[in-house]
């Protein structure tokens, strides 16, 4: 696995896994991800994705309160030069360096991060109120990869719990999952199936020809984060 920033002696590996990406039941990519627990309570997520559009490395630091601290992405489209973006989060704004340009964007109070164009990034989703009869919309800052470029903005999302979803077996271990549907105006609906530790075992985005899904094909959990 390649890293933007290799693990340090202050981090302990908590979980790792592989995703297989499908479009119209055809394999179109694969992702390897790792989750690390730091001594100060923060969490580091690393991902390497290879698909039909190119190669993506991601590095996300969550603070001890599980709020985003820093997200870095390197995109290498097939046959093209690298594109990089760095997002540094503060209480009420985010500093973005995209395509060599730095901008600061004000964000609403209590925002969080949603960036689920990569399956394992669902690990950083805001907590879902699984018992909510009427879900409350939340403000999130989303980062997407579109047409070999970065697209980011604050949006309003709503998480609709779908109850117990499907049973997923990895190796010899069956997992019972809880499912959720995410709705963001202007973006395709997404669905995720999570195990009891909050790991997305399956992720589905959109419908029709542009829909894709990610299936967890290998999963090792060493301890909770």
PDB file of C-alpha atoms in Angstrom:
ATOM      1  CA  UNK A   1       0.000   0.000   0.000  1.00  0.00           C
ATOM      2  CA  UNK A   2       1.226   3.494  -0.867  1.00  0.00           C
ATOM      3  CA  UNK A   3       0.897   6.365   1.620  1.00  0.00           C
ATOM      4  CA  UNK A   4       0.856  10.135   1.445  1.00  0.00           C
ATOM      5  CA  UNK A   5       2.262  10.056   4.998  1.00  0.00           C
ATOM      6  CA  UNK A   6       3.516   6.709   6.327  1.00  0.00           C
ATOM      7  CA  UNK A   7       2.385   5.551   9.795  1.00  0.00           C
ATOM      8  CA  UNK A   8       4.537   6.667  12.728  1.00  0.00           C
ATOM      9  CA  UNK A   9       5.490   5.069  16.038  1.00  0.00           C
ATOM     10  CA  UNK A  10       2.735   7.154  17.693  1.00  0.00           C
ATOM     11  CA  UNK A  11       0.030   5.251  15.776  1.00  0.00           C
ATOM     12  CA  UNK A  12      -1.386   1.777  16.306  1.00  0.00           C
ATOM     13  CA  UNK A  13      -3.146  -0.115  13.524  1.00  0.00           C
ATOM     14  CA  UNK A  14      -6.796  -0.649  14.494  1.00  0.00           C
ATOM     15  CA  UNK A  15      -8.362  -2.047  11.304  1.00  0.00           C
ATOM     16  CA  UNK A  16      -7.685  -2.647   7.637  1.00  0.00           C
ATOM     17  CA  UNK A  17      -9.693  -3.838   4.667  1.00  0.00           C
ATOM     18  CA  UNK A  18     -10.159  -4.082   0.905  1.00  0.00           C
ATOM     19  CA  UNK A  19     -13.095  -2.917  -1.212  1.00  0.00           C
ATOM     20  CA  UNK A  20     -14.100  -4.199  -4.627  1.00  0.00           C
ATOM     21  CA  UNK A  21     -15.808  -1.560  -6.783  1.00  0.00           C
ATOM     22  CA  UNK A  22     -18.591  -2.555  -9.161  1.00  0.00           C
ATOM     23  CA  UNK A  23     -20.564  -0.789 -11.869  1.00  0.00           C
ATOM     24  CA  UNK A  24     -23.406  -2.758 -13.476  1.00  0.00           C
ATOM     25  CA  UNK A  25     -22.003  -5.873 -11.716  1.00  0.00           C
ATOM     26  CA  UNK A  26     -18.646  -5.364 -13.490  1.00  0.00           C
ATOM     27  CA  UNK A  27     -15.455  -4.862 -11.466  1.00  0.00           C
ATOM     28  CA  UNK A  28     -14.079  -1.363 -12.067  1.00  0.00           C
ATOM     29  CA  UNK A  29     -11.619  -0.834  -9.203  1.00  0.00           C
ATOM     30  CA  UNK A  30     -10.161  -1.832  -5.860  1.00  0.00           C
ATOM     31  CA  UNK A  31      -9.351   0.054  -2.666  1.00  0.00           C
ATOM     32  CA  UNK A  32      -7.072  -0.769   0.264  1.00  0.00           C
ATOM     33  CA  UNK A  33      -7.590   1.168   3.500  1.00  0.00           C
ATOM     34  CA  UNK A  34      -6.176   1.291   7.016  1.00  0.00           C
ATOM     35  CA  UNK A  35      -7.400   2.890  10.239  1.00  0.00           C
ATOM     36  CA  UNK A  36      -4.958   3.911  12.989  1.00  0.00           C
ATOM     37  CA  UNK A  37      -5.472   4.946  16.625  1.00  0.00           C
ATOM     38  CA  UNK A  38      -3.106   7.647  17.897  1.00  0.00           C
ATOM     39  CA  UNK A  39      -1.848   7.989  21.480  1.00  0.00           C
ATOM     40  CA  UNK A  40      -3.734  11.277  21.951  1.00  0.00           C
ATOM     41  CA  UNK A  41      -7.076   9.728  20.973  1.00  0.00           C
ATOM     42  CA  UNK A  42      -7.136  10.975  17.390  1.00  0.00           C
ATOM     43  CA  UNK A  43      -7.681   8.655  14.427  1.00  0.00           C
ATOM     44  CA  UNK A  44      -5.876   8.469  11.080  1.00  0.00           C
ATOM     45  CA  UNK A  45      -7.451   6.942   7.970  1.00  0.00           C
ATOM     46  CA  UNK A  46      -5.366   6.068   4.902  1.00  0.00           C
ATOM     47  CA  UNK A  47      -6.631   4.818   1.565  1.00  0.00           C
ATOM     48  CA  UNK A  48      -5.270   3.783  -1.826  1.00  0.00           C
ATOM     49  CA  UNK A  49      -7.789   3.441  -4.665  1.00  0.00           C
ATOM     50  CA  UNK A  50      -7.130   2.222  -8.203  1.00  0.00           C
ATOM     51  CA  UNK A  51     -10.050   2.357 -10.618  1.00  0.00           C
ATOM     52  CA  UNK A  52     -10.939   3.053 -14.231  1.00  0.00           C
ATOM     53  CA  UNK A  53     -10.292   6.785 -13.864  1.00  0.00           C
ATOM     54  CA  UNK A  54      -6.858   6.554 -12.223  1.00  0.00           C
ATOM     55  CA  UNK A  55      -5.119   6.332  -8.869  1.00  0.00           C
ATOM     56  CA  UNK A  56      -6.159   8.107  -5.634  1.00  0.00           C
ATOM     57  CA  UNK A  57      -4.292   8.361  -2.313  1.00  0.00           C
ATOM     58  CA  UNK A  58      -6.111   9.835   0.693  1.00  0.00           C
ATOM     59  CA  UNK A  59      -5.102  10.737   4.249  1.00  0.00           C
ATOM     60  CA  UNK A  60      -7.579  11.963   6.872  1.00  0.00           C
ATOM     61  CA  UNK A  61      -6.886  12.968  10.476  1.00  0.00           C
ATOM     62  CA  UNK A  62      -9.828  13.063  12.912  1.00  0.00           C
ATOM     63  CA  UNK A  63      -9.314  14.734  16.278  1.00  0.00           C
ATOM     64  CA  UNK A  64     -10.182  12.939  19.575  1.00  0.00           C
ATOM     65  CA  UNK A  65     -13.777  14.236  19.259  1.00  0.00           C
ATOM     66  CA  UNK A  66     -13.940  12.563  15.801  1.00  0.00           C
ATOM     67  CA  UNK A  67     -14.184  15.883  14.014  1.00  0.00           C
ATOM     68  CA  UNK A  68     -12.123  16.416  10.839  1.00  0.00           C
ATOM     69  CA  UNK A  69      -8.729  18.032  11.346  1.00  0.00           C
ATOM     70  CA  UNK A  70      -6.983  17.607   7.995  1.00  0.00           C
ATOM     71  CA  UNK A  71      -7.776  15.832   4.724  1.00  0.00           C
ATOM     72  CA  UNK A  72      -5.230  15.384   1.942  1.00  0.00           C
ATOM     73  CA  UNK A  73      -5.934  13.796  -1.452  1.00  0.00           C
ATOM     74  CA  UNK A  74      -3.672  13.062  -4.418  1.00  0.00           C
ATOM     75  CA  UNK A  75      -5.422  12.206  -7.661  1.00  0.00           C
ATOM     76  CA  UNK A  76      -3.476  10.772 -10.604  1.00  0.00           C
ATOM     77  CA  UNK A  77      -5.851  10.477 -13.586  1.00  0.00           C
ATOM     78  CA  UNK A  78      -4.854   7.888 -16.173  1.00  0.00           C
ATOM     79  CA  UNK A  79      -2.134   9.331 -18.415  1.00  0.00           C
ATOM     80  CA  UNK A  80      -2.200  12.756 -16.731  1.00  0.00           C
ATOM     81  CA  UNK A  81      -0.236  14.686 -14.116  1.00  0.00           C
ATOM     82  CA  UNK A  82      -1.043  14.607 -10.400  1.00  0.00           C
ATOM     83  CA  UNK A  83      -3.715  16.787  -8.835  1.00  0.00           C
ATOM     84  CA  UNK A  84      -3.533  17.462  -5.101  1.00  0.00           C
ATOM     85  CA  UNK A  85      -5.810  19.037  -2.529  1.00  0.00           C
ATOM     86  CA  UNK A  86      -5.386  19.731   1.193  1.00  0.00           C
ATOM     87  CA  UNK A  87      -8.227  20.738   3.515  1.00  0.00           C
ATOM     88  CA  UNK A  88      -7.389  22.056   7.004  1.00  0.00           C
ATOM     89  CA  UNK A  89     -10.436  22.393   9.253  1.00  0.00           C
ATOM     90  CA  UNK A  90     -11.055  24.974  11.977  1.00  0.00           C
ATOM     91  CA  UNK A  91     -14.046  25.720  14.220  1.00  0.00           C
ATOM     92  CA  UNK A  92     -15.840  27.904  11.687  1.00  0.00           C
ATOM     93  CA  UNK A  93     -13.958  27.611   8.398  1.00  0.00           C
ATOM     94  CA  UNK A  94     -11.804  25.398   6.222  1.00  0.00           C
ATOM     95  CA  UNK A  95      -8.595  26.370   4.432  1.00  0.00           C
ATOM     96  CA  UNK A  96      -8.505  24.696   1.028  1.00  0.00           C
ATOM     97  CA  UNK A  97      -5.497  24.295  -1.230  1.00  0.00           C
ATOM     98  CA  UNK A  98      -6.800  22.950  -4.531  1.00  0.00           C
ATOM     99  CA  UNK A  99      -4.932  22.938  -7.848  1.00  0.00           C
ATOM    100  CA  UNK A 100      -2.299  25.201  -6.292  1.00  0.00           C
ATOM    101  CA  UNK A 101      -4.808  27.845  -5.145  1.00  0.00           C
ATOM    102  CA  UNK A 102      -5.519  28.612  -1.487  1.00  0.00           C
ATOM    103  CA  UNK A 103      -8.938  29.767  -0.346  1.00  0.00           C
ATOM    104  CA  UNK A 104     -10.710  30.006   3.011  1.00  0.00           C
ATOM    105  CA  UNK A 105     -14.380  29.099   3.203  1.00  0.00           C
ATOM    106  CA  UNK A 106     -16.646  29.948   6.140  1.00  0.00           C
ATOM    107  CA  UNK A 107     -18.617  27.003   7.470  1.00  0.00           C
ATOM    108  CA  UNK A 108     -21.781  26.789   9.591  1.00  0.00           C
ATOM    109  CA  UNK A 109     -21.629  25.907  13.300  1.00  0.00           C
ATOM    110  CA  UNK A 110     -21.313  22.217  14.186  1.00  0.00           C
ATOM    111  CA  UNK A 111     -20.504  21.213  10.611  1.00  0.00           C
ATOM    112  CA  UNK A 112     -18.792  17.914   9.952  1.00  0.00           C
ATOM    113  CA  UNK A 113     -17.239  16.125   6.975  1.00  0.00           C
ATOM    114  CA  UNK A 114     -18.968  13.980   4.379  1.00  0.00           C
ATOM    115  CA  UNK A 115     -16.952  12.681   1.449  1.00  0.00           C
ATOM    116  CA  UNK A 116     -18.218   9.358   0.255  1.00  0.00           C
ATOM    117  CA  UNK A 117     -17.048   9.043  -3.334  1.00  0.00           C
ATOM    118  CA  UNK A 118     -14.624   6.488  -1.848  1.00  0.00           C
ATOM    119  CA  UNK A 119     -16.152   3.577   0.057  1.00  0.00           C
ATOM    120  CA  UNK A 120     -13.973   3.586   3.169  1.00  0.00           C
ATOM    121  CA  UNK A 121     -14.381   7.322   3.675  1.00  0.00           C
ATOM    122  CA  UNK A 122     -17.795   6.459   5.095  1.00  0.00           C
ATOM    123  CA  UNK A 123     -15.786   5.665   8.227  1.00  0.00           C
ATOM    124  CA  UNK A 124     -15.674   9.431   8.789  1.00  0.00           C
ATOM    125  CA  UNK A 125     -19.418  10.025   8.462  1.00  0.00           C
ATOM    126  CA  UNK A 126     -21.185  11.944  11.223  1.00  0.00           C
ATOM    127  CA  UNK A 127     -22.969   9.719  13.766  1.00  0.00           C
ATOM    128  CA  UNK A 128     -26.331   8.414  12.592  1.00  0.00           C
ATOM    129  CA  UNK A 129     -29.291   8.630  14.983  1.00  0.00           C
ATOM    130  CA  UNK A 130     -30.512   5.100  14.362  1.00  0.00           C
ATOM    131  CA  UNK A 131     -33.595   5.553  16.502  1.00  0.00           C
ATOM    132  CA  UNK A 132     -34.820   8.817  14.952  1.00  0.00           C
ATOM    133  CA  UNK A 133     -38.444   8.697  13.781  1.00  0.00           C
ATOM    134  CA  UNK A 134     -37.957  11.970  11.887  1.00  0.00           C
ATOM    135  CA  UNK A 135     -34.303  12.528  10.891  1.00  0.00           C
ATOM    136  CA  UNK A 136     -32.927  16.046  11.289  1.00  0.00           C
ATOM    137  CA  UNK A 137     -30.899  17.533   8.423  1.00  0.00           C
ATOM    138  CA  UNK A 138     -27.265  18.373   9.272  1.00  0.00           C
ATOM    139  CA  UNK A 139     -24.738  20.713   7.697  1.00  0.00           C
ATOM    140  CA  UNK A 140     -21.696  18.946   6.284  1.00  0.00           C
ATOM    141  CA  UNK A 141     -18.670  19.897   4.210  1.00  0.00           C
ATOM    142  CA  UNK A 142     -18.425  17.504   1.284  1.00  0.00           C
ATOM    143  CA  UNK A 143     -15.460  16.704  -0.955  1.00  0.00           C
ATOM    144  CA  UNK A 144     -16.014  14.886  -4.242  1.00  0.00           C
ATOM    145  CA  UNK A 145     -13.844  13.939  -7.220  1.00  0.00           C
ATOM    146  CA  UNK A 146     -15.526  15.012 -10.437  1.00  0.00           C
ATOM    147  CA  UNK A 147     -14.106  14.927 -13.956  1.00  0.00           C
ATOM    148  CA  UNK A 148     -10.529  14.607 -12.690  1.00  0.00           C
ATOM    149  CA  UNK A 149     -10.960  17.630 -10.386  1.00  0.00           C
ATOM    150  CA  UNK A 150     -11.928  18.398  -6.793  1.00  0.00           C
ATOM    151  CA  UNK A 151     -15.403  19.655  -5.940  1.00  0.00           C
ATOM    152  CA  UNK A 152     -16.064  20.833  -2.393  1.00  0.00           C
ATOM    153  CA  UNK A 153     -18.760  22.876  -0.656  1.00  0.00           C
ATOM    154  CA  UNK A 154     -20.982  22.905   2.441  1.00  0.00           C
ATOM    155  CA  UNK A 155     -24.296  21.098   1.906  1.00  0.00           C
ATOM    156  CA  UNK A 156     -27.251  19.915   3.961  1.00  0.00           C
ATOM    157  CA  UNK A 157     -27.659  16.171   4.333  1.00  0.00           C
ATOM    158  CA  UNK A 158     -30.269  13.901   5.911  1.00  0.00           C
ATOM    159  CA  UNK A 159     -29.595  10.355   7.114  1.00  0.00           C
ATOM    160  CA  UNK A 160     -32.603   8.017   6.960  1.00  0.00           C
ATOM    161  CA  UNK A 161     -32.098   4.828   9.023  1.00  0.00           C
ATOM    162  CA  UNK A 162     -33.346   1.769   7.128  1.00  0.00           C
ATOM    163  CA  UNK A 163     -33.103  -0.695  10.006  1.00  0.00           C
ATOM    164  CA  UNK A 164     -31.394  -4.052   9.764  1.00  0.00           C
ATOM    165  CA  UNK A 165     -30.102  -4.424   6.235  1.00  0.00           C
ATOM    166  CA  UNK A 166     -28.449  -7.512   4.844  1.00  0.00           C
ATOM    167  CA  UNK A 167     -26.235 -10.163   6.379  1.00  0.00           C
ATOM    168  CA  UNK A 168     -22.713 -10.068   4.942  1.00  0.00           C
ATOM    169  CA  UNK A 169     -20.260 -12.964   5.291  1.00  0.00           C
ATOM    170  CA  UNK A 170     -16.542 -12.240   5.086  1.00  0.00           C
ATOM    171  CA  UNK A 171     -14.511 -15.430   5.124  1.00  0.00           C
ATOM    172  CA  UNK A 172     -16.312 -17.570   7.690  1.00  0.00           C
ATOM    173  CA  UNK A 173     -17.667 -14.648   9.718  1.00  0.00           C
ATOM    174  CA  UNK A 174     -21.254 -13.409   9.213  1.00  0.00           C
ATOM    175  CA  UNK A 175     -22.030  -9.779  10.036  1.00  0.00           C
ATOM    176  CA  UNK A 176     -25.464  -8.342  10.743  1.00  0.00           C
ATOM    177  CA  UNK A 177     -25.667  -4.798   9.450  1.00  0.00           C
ATOM    178  CA  UNK A 178     -27.596  -1.582   9.974  1.00  0.00           C
ATOM    179  CA  UNK A 179     -28.469   0.328   6.822  1.00  0.00           C
ATOM    180  CA  UNK A 180     -28.843   4.045   6.169  1.00  0.00           C
ATOM    181  CA  UNK A 181     -29.818   6.182   3.166  1.00  0.00           C
ATOM    182  CA  UNK A 182     -28.085   9.548   2.762  1.00  0.00           C
ATOM    183  CA  UNK A 183     -29.860  12.309   0.897  1.00  0.00           C
ATOM    184  CA  UNK A 184     -28.111  15.508  -0.239  1.00  0.00           C
ATOM    185  CA  UNK A 185     -29.864  17.954  -2.600  1.00  0.00           C
ATOM    186  CA  UNK A 186     -28.191  17.896  -6.003  1.00  0.00           C
ATOM    187  CA  UNK A 187     -26.228  14.686  -5.354  1.00  0.00           C
ATOM    188  CA  UNK A 188     -27.175  11.031  -5.910  1.00  0.00           C
ATOM    189  CA  UNK A 189     -28.687   9.253  -2.926  1.00  0.00           C
ATOM    190  CA  UNK A 190     -26.260   6.886  -1.218  1.00  0.00           C
ATOM    191  CA  UNK A 191     -26.814   3.827   0.937  1.00  0.00           C
ATOM    192  CA  UNK A 192     -24.496   2.188   3.418  1.00  0.00           C
ATOM    193  CA  UNK A 193     -24.567  -1.043   5.421  1.00  0.00           C
ATOM    194  CA  UNK A 194     -22.501  -0.914   8.635  1.00  0.00           C
ATOM    195  CA  UNK A 195     -21.402  -3.515  11.145  1.00  0.00           C
ATOM    196  CA  UNK A 196     -21.674  -2.993  14.915  1.00  0.00           C
ATOM    197  CA  UNK A 197     -18.313  -1.152  14.947  1.00  0.00           C
ATOM    198  CA  UNK A 198     -19.367   1.353  12.274  1.00  0.00           C
ATOM    199  CA  UNK A 199     -17.380  -0.222   9.428  1.00  0.00           C
ATOM    200  CA  UNK A 200     -19.166   0.080   6.053  1.00  0.00           C
ATOM    201  CA  UNK A 201     -19.435  -3.457   4.657  1.00  0.00           C
ATOM    202  CA  UNK A 202     -21.213  -2.261   1.536  1.00  0.00           C
ATOM    203  CA  UNK A 203     -21.698   1.149  -0.043  1.00  0.00           C
ATOM    204  CA  UNK A 204     -23.975   2.087  -2.926  1.00  0.00           C
ATOM    205  CA  UNK A 205     -24.135   5.410  -4.760  1.00  0.00           C
ATOM    206  CA  UNK A 206     -26.781   6.464  -7.263  1.00  0.00           C
ATOM    207  CA  UNK A 207     -28.940   4.438  -9.602  1.00  0.00           C
ATOM    208  CA  UNK A 208     -28.867   3.527 -13.272  1.00  0.00           C
ATOM    209  CA  UNK A 209     -25.834   3.688 -15.573  1.00  0.00           C
ATOM    210  CA  UNK A 210     -23.764   5.953 -13.299  1.00  0.00           C
ATOM    211  CA  UNK A 211     -24.387   3.966 -10.118  1.00  0.00           C
ATOM    212  CA  UNK A 212     -21.503   2.236  -8.372  1.00  0.00           C
ATOM    213  CA  UNK A 213     -21.085   0.137  -5.272  1.00  0.00           C
ATOM    214  CA  UNK A 214     -18.240  -0.987  -3.053  1.00  0.00           C
ATOM    215  CA  UNK A 215     -18.150  -4.375  -1.317  1.00  0.00           C
ATOM    216  CA  UNK A 216     -15.796  -5.113   1.554  1.00  0.00           C
ATOM    217  CA  UNK A 217     -13.937  -8.270   0.505  1.00  0.00           C
ATOM    218  CA  UNK A 218     -11.315  -8.434   3.260  1.00  0.00           C
ATOM    219  CA  UNK A 219     -11.527  -7.048   6.786  1.00  0.00           C
ATOM    220  CA  UNK A 220      -9.297  -7.342   9.854  1.00  0.00           C
ATOM    221  CA  UNK A 221     -10.134  -5.486  13.073  1.00  0.00           C
ATOM    222  CA  UNK A 222      -7.436  -5.426  15.747  1.00  0.00           C
ATOM    223  CA  UNK A 223      -9.163  -3.199  18.318  1.00  0.00           C
ATOM    224  CA  UNK A 224     -11.840  -0.512  18.619  1.00  0.00           C
ATOM    225  CA  UNK A 225     -11.210   3.158  17.848  1.00  0.00           C
TER     226      UNK A 225
END
